[in-house]
mmCIF file of C-alpha atoms in Angstrom:
data_model
loop_
_atom_site.group_PDB
_atom_site.id
_atom_site.type_symbol
_atom_site.label_atom_id
_atom_site.label_comp_id
_atom_site.label_asym_id
_atom_site.label_seq_id
_atom_site.Cartn_x
_atom_site.Cartn_y
_atom_site.Cartn_z
ATOM 1 C CA MET I 1 -0.947 -35.175 2.788
ATOM 2 C CA GLY I 2 -1.540 -32.024 2.076
ATOM 3 C CA PRO I 3 0.833 -28.670 1.857
ATOM 4 C CA HIS I 4 2.870 -28.122 4.488
ATOM 5 C CA PRO I 5 0.694 -25.417 7.319
ATOM 6 C CA ALA I 6 2.826 -22.366 6.275
ATOM 7 C CA VAL I 7 2.381 -23.357 2.577
ATOM 8 C CA ALA I 8 -1.421 -24.008 3.356
ATOM 9 C CA ALA I 9 -1.578 -20.713 5.167
ATOM 10 C CA ILE I 10 0.398 -17.959 2.481
ATOM 11 C CA ARG I 11 -1.700 -19.689 -0.071
ATOM 12 C CA LEU I 12 -5.047 -19.335 1.131
ATOM 13 C CA ALA I 13 -3.771 -15.585 1.778
ATOM 14 C CA VAL I 14 -3.214 -15.194 -1.867
ATOM 15 C CA ARG I 15 -6.499 -17.821 -2.482
ATOM 16 C CA ARG I 16 -8.507 -14.852 -0.454
ATOM 17 C CA VAL I 17 -7.021 -11.842 -2.966
ATOM 18 C CA LEU I 18 -7.384 -13.328 -5.766
ATOM 19 C CA HIS I 19 -11.161 -14.534 -5.618
ATOM 20 C CA ASP I 20 -11.281 -10.519 -4.919
ATOM 21 C CA VAL I 21 -9.206 -8.741 -7.772
ATOM 22 C CA LEU I 22 -11.591 -11.921 -9.563
ATOM 23 C CA THR I 23 -14.322 -10.010 -8.096
ATOM 24 C CA GLU I 24 -14.004 -6.097 -8.896
ATOM 25 C CA PHE I 25 -11.871 -7.218 -12.117
ATOM 26 C CA HIS I 26 -14.914 -8.826 -14.005
ATOM 27 C CA ARG I 27 -17.521 -6.243 -12.406
ATOM 28 C CA HIS I 28 -15.487 -3.157 -13.108
ATOM 29 C CA ASP I 29 -15.621 -4.666 -16.582
ATOM 30 C CA GLY I 30 -19.500 -5.160 -16.574
ATOM 31 C CA HIS I 31 -19.077 -8.919 -16.696
ATOM 32 C CA ASP I 32 -21.539 -10.890 -14.989
ATOM 33 C CA ARG I 33 -19.876 -14.315 -14.655
ATOM 34 C CA PRO I 34 -21.116 -16.928 -13.623
ATOM 35 C CA ALA I 35 -18.824 -19.442 -10.236
ATOM 36 C CA GLU I 36 -17.678 -22.055 -12.513
ATOM 37 C CA ALA I 37 -15.914 -19.215 -15.267
ATOM 38 C CA ALA I 38 -13.873 -18.112 -12.696
ATOM 39 C CA ARG I 39 -12.185 -20.728 -10.869
ATOM 40 C CA ARG I 40 -11.398 -21.871 -14.628
ATOM 41 C CA PRO I 41 -7.802 -21.555 -14.976
ATOM 42 C CA ALA I 42 -6.059 -19.302 -16.880
ATOM 43 C CA HIS I 43 -5.140 -21.430 -19.959
ATOM 44 C CA ALA I 44 -7.958 -22.546 -19.869
ATOM 45 C CA ALA I 45 -9.337 -18.988 -20.847
ATOM 46 C CA ARG I 46 -6.877 -17.653 -22.728
ATOM 47 C CA SER I 47 -7.039 -21.556 -25.429
ATOM 48 C CA ARG I 48 -10.129 -20.201 -25.985
ATOM 49 C CA TYR I 49 -9.402 -17.825 -27.991
ATOM 50 C CA ALA I 50 -7.189 -20.558 -30.506
ATOM 51 C CA GLU I 51 -10.494 -23.029 -30.271
ATOM 52 C CA ALA I 52 -12.096 -20.562 -31.813
ATOM 53 C CA GLY I 53 -10.529 -20.472 -35.612
ATOM 54 C CA ALA I 54 -9.824 -24.707 -34.759
ATOM 55 C CA ALA I 55 -13.223 -24.782 -34.755
ATOM 56 C CA GLY I 56 -14.073 -23.486 -38.824
ATOM 57 C CA SER I 57 -15.261 -19.540 -37.662
ATOM 58 C CA PRO I 58 -11.793 -16.809 -39.412
ATOM 59 C CA ARG I 59 -9.285 -16.860 -36.459
ATOM 60 C CA THR I 60 -9.117 -14.083 -34.717
ATOM 61 C CA ALA I 61 -5.813 -12.236 -33.360
ATOM 62 C CA LEU I 62 -5.552 -12.395 -29.379
ATOM 63 C CA PRO I 63 -7.130 -9.614 -27.858
ATOM 64 C CA GLU I 64 -4.644 -7.621 -26.545
ATOM 65 C CA ARG I 65 -6.796 -7.454 -22.601
ATOM 66 C CA PRO I 66 -8.303 -11.043 -22.429
ATOM 67 C CA ASP I 67 -10.774 -11.641 -19.766
ATOM 68 C CA THR I 68 -8.388 -12.890 -17.246
ATOM 69 C CA PRO I 69 -6.870 -10.322 -15.168
ATOM 70 C CA LEU I 70 -2.298 -9.928 -14.622
ATOM 71 C CA VAL I 71 -1.766 -9.741 -11.383
ATOM 72 C CA LEU I 72 1.753 -9.120 -10.219
ATOM 73 C CA VAL I 73 4.024 -10.076 -7.469
ATOM 74 C CA ALA I 74 6.270 -7.258 -6.622
ATOM 75 C CA CYS I 75 9.559 -9.300 -5.093
ATOM 76 C CA SER I 76 12.601 -8.733 -4.056
ATOM 77 C CA GLY I 77 14.099 -12.524 -3.800
ATOM 78 C CA GLY I 78 13.663 -11.946 -0.348
ATOM 79 C CA ALA I 79 12.139 -14.702 2.793
ATOM 80 C CA ASP I 80 8.519 -12.694 2.631
ATOM 81 C CA SER I 81 8.552 -11.971 -1.441
ATOM 82 C CA MET I 82 9.078 -15.631 -2.860
ATOM 83 C CA ALA I 83 6.723 -16.996 -0.472
ATOM 84 C CA LEU I 84 3.986 -14.647 -1.998
ATOM 85 C CA ALA I 85 5.735 -14.693 -5.502
ATOM 86 C CA SER I 86 4.971 -19.443 -4.753
ATOM 87 C CA ALA I 87 1.497 -19.391 -3.720
ATOM 88 C CA LEU I 88 0.961 -16.201 -6.335
ATOM 89 C CA ALA I 89 1.352 -18.614 -9.343
ATOM 90 C CA PHE I 90 0.202 -21.957 -7.187
ATOM 91 C CA GLU I 91 -3.123 -20.181 -6.886
ATOM 92 C CA ALA I 92 -3.310 -18.560 -10.943
ATOM 93 C CA ARG I 93 -2.755 -21.481 -12.195
ATOM 94 C CA LYS I 94 -6.368 -22.657 -10.655
ATOM 95 C CA LEU I 95 -7.888 -19.669 -11.144
ATOM 96 C CA ALA I 96 -8.865 -16.635 -14.084
ATOM 97 C CA VAL I 97 -5.348 -14.941 -13.611
ATOM 98 C CA ARG I 98 -2.195 -13.973 -15.091
ATOM 99 C CA ALA I 99 0.649 -13.890 -12.735
ATOM 100 C CA GLY I 100 3.415 -11.699 -13.537
ATOM 101 C CA GLY I 101 6.628 -10.710 -11.508
ATOM 102 C CA ILE I 102 8.811 -7.437 -11.068
ATOM 103 C CA THR I 103 11.443 -7.008 -9.312
ATOM 104 C CA VAL I 104 12.549 -3.442 -8.796
ATOM 105 C CA ASP I 105 16.807 -3.160 -8.434
ATOM 106 C CA HIS I 106 17.585 0.223 -6.185
ATOM 107 C CA ASN I 107 21.517 0.125 -7.453
ATOM 108 C CA LEU I 108 22.243 0.544 -3.951
ATOM 109 C CA GLN I 109 24.347 -2.257 -3.104
ATOM 110 C CA PRO I 110 27.345 -3.575 -5.566
ATOM 111 C CA GLY I 111 26.077 -6.460 -7.316
ATOM 112 C CA SER I 112 22.021 -5.206 -7.068
ATOM 113 C CA ASP I 113 21.835 -5.753 -10.784
ATOM 114 C CA LEU I 114 22.588 -9.837 -10.360
ATOM 115 C CA ARG I 115 20.876 -10.882 -7.724
ATOM 116 C CA ALA I 116 18.059 -8.685 -9.851
ATOM 117 C CA ALA I 117 18.720 -11.104 -13.262
ATOM 118 C CA GLU I 118 18.497 -14.133 -10.742
ATOM 119 C CA VAL I 119 14.859 -12.886 -8.727
ATOM 120 C CA VAL I 120 13.843 -12.707 -13.211
ATOM 121 C CA THR I 121 14.976 -16.554 -13.279
ATOM 122 C CA ARG I 122 13.622 -17.033 -10.187
ATOM 123 C CA LEU I 123 10.229 -15.896 -11.322
ATOM 124 C CA THR I 124 10.632 -17.344 -14.802
ATOM 125 C CA ALA I 125 10.926 -20.850 -13.287
ATOM 126 C CA MET I 126 7.746 -20.318 -11.817
ATOM 127 C CA ASP I 127 6.043 -19.510 -14.993
ATOM 128 C CA LEU I 128 5.070 -16.434 -13.749
ATOM 129 C CA ASP I 129 4.774 -14.653 -17.569
ATOM 130 C CA PRO I 130 5.419 -11.166 -17.816
ATOM 131 C CA VAL I 131 8.743 -11.650 -15.988
ATOM 132 C CA GLU I 132 11.092 -8.423 -15.269
ATOM 133 C CA ALA I 133 13.200 -5.721 -13.384
ATOM 134 C CA VAL I 134 12.972 -2.738 -13.556
ATOM 135 C CA ALA I 135 16.225 -0.511 -12.667
ATOM 136 C CA VAL I 136 15.683 2.690 -10.810
ATOM 137 C CA HIS I 137 17.111 5.687 -9.550
ATOM 138 C CA VAL I 138 16.576 6.463 -5.216
ATOM 139 C CA GLY I 139 17.485 10.015 -4.386
ATOM 140 C CA ARG I 140 18.098 11.734 -1.111
ATOM 141 C CA GLU I 141 14.990 13.717 -0.347
ATOM 142 C CA GLY I 142 12.890 12.754 2.683
ATOM 143 C CA GLY I 143 15.226 10.425 3.516
ATOM 144 C CA PRO I 144 17.262 6.997 2.491
ATOM 145 C CA GLU I 145 14.354 4.324 3.890
ATOM 146 C CA ALA I 146 11.319 7.266 1.916
ATOM 147 C CA ALA I 147 13.395 7.727 -1.071
ATOM 148 C CA ALA I 148 13.949 4.708 -2.354
ATOM 149 C CA ARG I 149 10.211 3.690 -0.736
ATOM 150 C CA ASP I 150 9.098 7.016 -3.169
ATOM 151 C CA ALA I 151 11.451 5.365 -5.740
ATOM 152 C CA ARG I 152 10.627 1.634 -5.836
ATOM 153 C CA TYR I 153 6.597 2.368 -5.545
ATOM 154 C CA ALA I 154 7.242 4.643 -9.380
ATOM 155 C CA ALA I 155 8.582 1.954 -10.748
ATOM 156 C CA LEU I 156 6.054 -0.131 -9.564
ATOM 157 C CA ASP I 157 3.285 2.311 -10.711
ATOM 158 C CA ALA I 158 4.831 2.357 -14.892
ATOM 159 C CA ALA I 159 5.266 -1.238 -14.558
ATOM 160 C CA ALA I 160 1.460 -2.069 -12.865
ATOM 161 C CA GLU I 161 0.577 0.140 -15.579
ATOM 162 C CA ARG I 162 2.815 -0.938 -19.041
ATOM 163 C CA HIS I 163 1.432 -4.623 -18.140
ATOM 164 C CA GLY I 164 -2.560 -3.300 -16.983
ATOM 165 C CA ALA I 165 -2.368 -5.512 -13.947
ATOM 166 C CA ALA I 166 -5.736 -5.287 -11.979
ATOM 167 C CA ALA I 167 -3.767 -5.874 -8.504
ATOM 168 C CA VAL I 168 0.337 -5.472 -7.844
ATOM 169 C CA LEU I 169 0.464 -8.166 -4.714
ATOM 170 C CA LEU I 170 3.214 -6.882 -1.399
ATOM 171 C CA GLY I 171 4.756 -9.139 1.007
ATOM 172 C CA HIS I 172 4.452 -7.211 3.749
ATOM 173 C CA THR I 173 3.594 -9.372 7.151
ATOM 174 C CA ARG I 174 2.436 -8.943 10.628
ATOM 175 C CA ASP I 175 6.301 -7.954 10.970
ATOM 176 C CA ASP I 176 6.346 -5.226 8.606
ATOM 177 C CA GLN I 177 2.616 -4.527 10.276
ATOM 178 C CA ALA I 178 4.043 -3.666 14.237
ATOM 179 C CA GLU I 179 7.217 -1.694 13.303
ATOM 180 C CA THR I 180 4.647 1.112 10.752
ATOM 181 C CA VAL I 181 2.762 1.541 13.969
ATOM 182 C CA LEU I 182 5.651 2.037 16.321
ATOM 183 C CA LEU I 183 7.190 4.501 13.497
ATOM 184 C CA GLY I 184 3.761 6.794 13.243
ATOM 185 C CA LEU I 185 4.285 6.555 16.774
ATOM 186 C CA ALA I 186 7.716 7.714 17.591
ATOM 187 C CA ARG I 187 6.999 10.174 15.133
ATOM 188 C CA GLY I 188 3.408 11.220 17.137
ATOM 189 C CA SER I 189 1.182 11.531 13.912
ATOM 190 C CA GLY I 190 -2.163 10.307 14.846
ATOM 191 C CA ILE I 191 -4.337 8.045 13.865
ATOM 192 C CA ARG I 192 -4.687 6.979 10.380
ATOM 193 C CA SER I 193 0.192 6.664 10.622
ATOM 194 C CA LEU I 194 -0.808 4.222 13.269
ATOM 195 C CA SER I 195 -3.542 2.821 11.142
ATOM 196 C CA GLY I 196 0.001 1.395 9.605
ATOM 197 C CA MET I 197 -0.305 -0.517 5.443
ATOM 198 C CA ALA I 198 -3.587 -1.188 4.573
ATOM 199 C CA ALA I 199 -4.339 -4.767 2.665
ATOM 200 C CA ALA I 200 -5.346 -3.166 -0.321
ATOM 201 C CA SER I 201 -3.788 1.167 -0.825
ATOM 202 C CA GLY I 202 -3.096 2.966 -4.207
ATOM 203 C CA PRO I 203 -4.882 3.677 -7.598
ATOM 204 C CA ALA I 204 -8.154 1.721 -7.493
ATOM 205 C CA GLY I 205 -6.618 -0.349 -4.512
ATOM 206 C CA ARG I 206 -3.890 -1.567 -6.897
ATOM 207 C CA TYR I 207 -1.810 -2.767 -3.787
ATOM 208 C CA ARG I 208 -2.557 -5.433 -1.979
ATOM 209 C CA ARG I 209 -1.489 -7.057 1.248
ATOM 210 C CA PRO I 210 -2.238 -10.420 1.865
ATOM 211 C CA PHE I 211 0.512 -11.379 4.111
ATOM 212 C CA LEU I 212 -0.517 -8.629 7.128
ATOM 213 C CA GLN I 213 -2.616 -11.506 8.864
ATOM 214 C CA LEU I 214 0.624 -13.427 9.014
ATOM 215 C CA ASP I 215 4.387 -13.324 11.024
ATOM 216 C CA ARG I 216 7.687 -13.009 9.185
ATOM 217 C CA GLN I 217 8.473 -17.083 10.137
ATOM 218 C CA THR I 218 5.731 -17.873 8.142
ATOM 219 C CA ALA I 219 6.987 -17.041 4.855
ATOM 220 C CA ARG I 220 10.067 -17.937 5.636
ATOM 221 C CA LYS I 221 9.564 -20.916 7.112
ATOM 222 C CA ALA I 222 7.085 -22.010 3.506
ATOM 223 C CA CYS I 223 10.037 -20.761 1.703
ATOM 224 C CA LEU I 224 12.415 -23.213 3.390
ATOM 225 C CA VAL I 225 9.815 -25.723 2.999
ATOM 226 C CA GLN I 226 9.266 -25.127 -0.848
ATOM 227 C CA SER I 227 13.734 -24.664 -1.044
ATOM 228 C CA LEU I 228 13.070 -22.043 -2.217
ATOM 229 C CA PRO I 229 16.680 -19.814 -2.216
ATOM 230 C CA VAL I 230 16.485 -16.230 -0.617
ATOM 231 C CA TRP I 231 18.058 -13.440 -0.673
ATOM 232 C CA ASP I 232 18.977 -11.505 2.818
ATOM 233 C CA ASP I 233 19.444 -7.669 1.918
ATOM 234 C CA PRO I 234 22.207 -6.731 4.470
ATOM 235 C CA HIS I 235 20.361 -3.218 4.224
ATOM 236 C CA ASN I 236 17.502 -4.749 6.769
ATOM 237 C CA ILE I 237 20.559 -5.646 9.689
ATOM 238 C CA ASP I 238 22.145 -2.296 8.593
ATOM 239 C CA PRO I 239 21.992 -0.477 12.103
ATOM 240 C CA ALA I 240 21.729 3.043 9.799
ATOM 241 C CA TYR I 241 18.037 2.671 9.417
ATOM 242 C CA THR I 242 15.954 3.044 11.321
ATOM 243 C CA ARG I 243 13.564 0.598 10.305
ATOM 244 C CA SER I 244 16.698 -2.338 10.939
ATOM 245 C CA ARG I 245 17.181 -0.192 14.625
ATOM 246 C CA LEU I 246 13.466 -1.441 15.903
ATOM 247 C CA ARG I 247 13.473 -4.287 14.192
ATOM 248 C CA HIS I 248 16.525 -6.225 15.808
ATOM 249 C CA GLU I 249 16.777 -3.318 18.419
ATOM 250 C CA GLY I 250 13.504 -2.135 19.820
ATOM 251 C CA LEU I 251 11.083 -4.975 19.050
ATOM 252 C CA PRO I 252 13.397 -7.482 21.170
ATOM 253 C CA ALA I 253 13.343 -4.762 23.785
ATOM 254 C CA LEU I 254 9.507 -4.494 24.019
ATOM 255 C CA GLU I 255 8.467 -8.290 23.822
ATOM 256 C CA LYS I 256 11.288 -8.257 26.541
ATOM 257 C CA ALA I 257 10.256 -6.189 28.752
ATOM 258 C CA LEU I 258 6.282 -6.802 28.477
ATOM 259 C CA GLY I 259 6.427 -10.467 27.098
ATOM 260 C CA LYS I 260 5.279 -12.303 23.914
ATOM 261 C CA GLY I 261 2.644 -10.925 21.491
ATOM 262 C CA VAL I 262 3.837 -7.639 21.147
ATOM 263 C CA VAL I 263 3.717 -7.507 17.557
ATOM 264 C CA GLU I 264 0.325 -9.192 17.748
ATOM 265 C CA ALA I 265 -1.757 -6.501 19.965
ATOM 266 C CA LEU I 266 0.464 -4.179 17.453
ATOM 267 C CA ALA I 267 -1.227 -5.217 14.604
ATOM 268 C CA ARG I 268 -4.341 -5.088 16.290
ATOM 269 C CA THR I 269 -3.710 -1.491 17.172
ATOM 270 C CA ALA I 270 -3.655 -0.831 13.838
ATOM 271 C CA GLN I 271 -6.966 -2.449 12.025
ATOM 272 C CA LEU I 272 -8.964 -0.623 15.035
ATOM 273 C CA SER I 273 -6.993 2.527 14.581
ATOM 274 C CA ARG I 274 -8.014 2.409 10.467
ATOM 275 C CA ASP I 275 -11.536 1.574 11.066
ATOM 276 C CA ASP I 276 -11.707 4.919 13.352
ATOM 277 C CA ALA I 277 -9.941 6.638 10.779
ATOM 278 C CA ASP I 278 -11.744 6.496 8.039
ATOM 279 C CA ALA I 279 -15.021 6.747 10.502
ATOM 280 C CA LEU I 280 -13.440 9.754 10.870
ATOM 281 C CA ASP I 281 -12.806 10.877 7.373
ATOM 282 C CA THR I 282 -16.360 10.207 6.439
ATOM 283 C CA TRP I 283 -17.380 12.219 9.466
ATOM 284 C CA ALA I 284 -15.465 14.643 7.462
ATOM 285 C CA ALA I 285 -15.628 15.250 3.908
ATOM 286 C CA GLU I 286 -20.178 14.783 5.693
ATOM 287 C CA ALA I 287 -18.716 17.948 7.721
ATOM 288 C CA GLU I 288 -17.368 19.851 5.281
ATOM 289 C CA LEU I 289 -20.309 20.104 3.068
ATOM 290 C CA SER I 290 -22.087 22.059 6.243
ATOM 291 C CA VAL I 291 -19.349 24.725 7.204
ATOM 292 C CA ARG I 292 -18.537 26.726 3.378
ATOM 293 C CA ASP I 293 -20.773 29.501 2.944
ATOM 294 C CA ASP I 294 -22.821 29.997 -1.205
ATOM 295 C CA THR I 295 -19.218 30.783 -2.301
ATOM 296 C CA GLY I 296 -17.391 27.648 -0.985
ATOM 297 C CA ARG I 297 -15.499 29.899 1.357
ATOM 298 C CA LEU I 298 -14.963 28.220 5.087
ATOM 299 C CA GLU I 299 -17.230 29.894 8.128
ATOM 300 C CA CYS I 300 -14.436 30.427 11.200
ATOM 301 C CA ALA I 301 -17.688 29.421 13.984
ATOM 302 C CA LYS I 302 -18.519 26.339 11.940
ATOM 303 C CA LEU I 303 -15.825 24.769 12.033
ATOM 304 C CA TYR I 304 -15.073 25.750 15.620
ATOM 305 C CA VAL I 305 -17.688 23.947 16.885
ATOM 306 C CA LEU I 306 -16.716 20.822 15.038
ATOM 307 C CA PRO I 307 -15.113 18.324 17.156
ATOM 308 C CA PRO I 308 -11.271 18.768 16.785
ATOM 309 C CA ALA I 309 -10.279 15.552 15.212
ATOM 310 C CA VAL I 310 -13.032 16.614 12.489
ATOM 311 C CA ARG I 311 -12.492 19.720 11.839
ATOM 312 C CA ARG I 312 -8.686 19.248 11.843
ATOM 313 C CA ARG I 313 -9.211 16.409 8.850
ATOM 314 C CA VAL I 314 -10.891 19.372 7.008
ATOM 315 C CA LEU I 315 -8.339 21.699 7.092
ATOM 316 C CA ARG I 316 -6.107 19.248 5.857
ATOM 317 C CA ARG I 317 -8.491 18.769 2.853
ATOM 318 C CA ALA I 318 -8.613 22.073 2.315
ATOM 319 C CA LEU I 319 -4.961 22.629 2.133
ATOM 320 C CA ILE I 320 -4.350 19.172 -0.546
ATOM 321 C CA GLU I 321 -7.411 20.875 -2.382
ATOM 322 C CA ALA I 322 -5.184 24.087 -2.211
ATOM 323 C CA GLY I 323 -2.127 22.459 -3.725
ATOM 324 C CA ALA I 324 -0.064 21.553 -0.210
ATOM 325 C CA PRO I 325 1.833 17.884 -0.866
ATOM 326 C CA ALA I 326 0.548 15.534 1.414
ATOM 327 C CA GLY I 327 3.162 13.758 2.326
ATOM 328 C CA SER I 328 4.720 17.292 3.608
ATOM 329 C CA LEU I 329 2.259 18.405 5.703
ATOM 330 C CA PHE I 330 2.775 17.702 9.765
ATOM 331 C CA ALA I 331 0.657 17.739 12.586
ATOM 332 C CA ARG I 332 2.418 21.247 13.559
ATOM 333 C CA HIS I 333 1.309 22.405 9.967
ATOM 334 C CA LEU I 334 -2.709 21.449 11.522
ATOM 335 C CA GLU I 335 -2.257 22.804 14.522
ATOM 336 C CA GLU I 336 -1.248 26.153 13.350
ATOM 337 C CA VAL I 337 -4.081 27.095 10.999
ATOM 338 C CA ASP I 338 -6.453 25.235 13.668
ATOM 339 C CA ARG I 339 -5.495 28.381 15.672
ATOM 340 C CA LEU I 340 -6.892 30.298 13.103
ATOM 341 C CA ILE I 341 -10.244 28.773 14.135
ATOM 342 C CA THR I 342 -9.699 28.464 17.833
ATOM 343 C CA GLY I 343 -6.943 31.017 19.173
ATOM 344 C CA TRP I 344 -7.885 33.644 16.712
ATOM 345 C CA ARG I 345 -6.191 37.201 18.147
ATOM 346 C CA GLY I 346 -5.290 38.714 14.665
ATOM 347 C CA GLN I 347 -2.219 36.225 14.252
ATOM 348 C CA ARG I 348 -1.119 37.195 9.924
ATOM 349 C CA ALA I 349 -1.123 34.049 7.100
ATOM 350 C CA ILE I 350 0.595 30.843 8.018
ATOM 351 C CA ASN I 351 2.413 29.474 4.856
ATOM 352 C CA LEU I 352 2.787 26.167 4.841
ATOM 353 C CA PRO I 353 4.141 23.996 2.220
ATOM 354 C CA GLY I 354 3.708 23.729 -1.540
ATOM 355 C CA ARG I 355 3.706 27.620 -1.320
ATOM 356 C CA VAL I 356 0.005 27.281 -0.081
ATOM 357 C CA GLU I 357 -0.578 30.430 2.595
ATOM 358 C CA ALA I 358 -3.327 30.183 5.683
ATOM 359 C CA MET I 359 -5.909 33.703 6.529
ATOM 360 C CA ARG I 360 -8.323 34.503 8.628
ATOM 361 C CA GLN I 361 -10.474 37.834 6.497
ATOM 362 C CA GLY I 362 -14.024 38.137 7.721
ATOM 363 C CA GLY I 363 -14.787 35.526 10.441
ATOM 364 C CA ARG I 364 -14.000 32.999 6.988
ATOM 365 C CA LEU I 365 -10.537 31.155 6.744
ATOM 366 C CA VAL I 366 -9.312 31.781 3.322
ATOM 367 C CA ILE I 367 -6.237 29.245 2.358
ATOM 368 C CA ARG I 368 -5.268 29.573 -1.181
ATOM 369 C CA GLN I 369 -1.714 29.601 -3.730
ATOM 370 C CA SER I 370 0.874 32.098 -3.295
#
């Protein structure tokens, strides 16, 4: 008898990601290993180094970076990440993958250090190694949710670098994706914002999200049937947080008004929007080469004839290249710069985040840091 359908679903999702990680890891290392080697358990790969000494050849120390990639799971102790950790532990034993775990203590609630220690204990019991808890300080910039997210990703980036991890798995589900799309829609940030979270993101695709096609209930059910203890973060039901209000009030109201299937439809919207946004980004990267003069300055006449979606992407790339922080550039900034191209009437220079200014001079768009 096979595993429960929910357990089978989470394991299959993780298995697919691990195969991708293995393929990329060995491609980048210049390896072209046969499929049998890729399926060899990680403990077997490690044992070859110990066996070399036993066979009579000089025993050498284990290499600092073995030929099996390390994959970390970011685990808060909630149902989504605990289900992800259990699936990683199970699948890594069948593949040439080392599996570890990281939990981030945001220090936002009393006893958070004790909960982080409990997560470490649970991950260690799954035979994950290395496992560690990392405490962070959450600032205030961008609001509490954004500040916590920034601190968390900074800690995960540092942990991945410290351990030499090939990938970090995140437990975002289809429900999280739907919420992200709605938040982007509310901000009016454009198609890239509507594309939600990517299956792979971060430096060299470090962050992987295996559960984007699975709903939150599947992950919770997988924990239940495996008797995995989970922790429900009270922040997830605190109406002070925008995402919490959307989860417990906004989405249920939409489903009541529009019927079931809203979450699935929003997730499809995310993927379609991502495909469109990727295509437009590629078009903009190619177009940028044709709208610069011999000195590299942007020519307003050539920018004018580009479709608005492409032109604004060219402008955004140029502003970021000049030093404007990507996270601080909003639609209103791009609209003001765009009017230097499409509605020129002698406007003065436009001040932008990062002490960047944009102005029109002699038919050229000059973007520089003051």
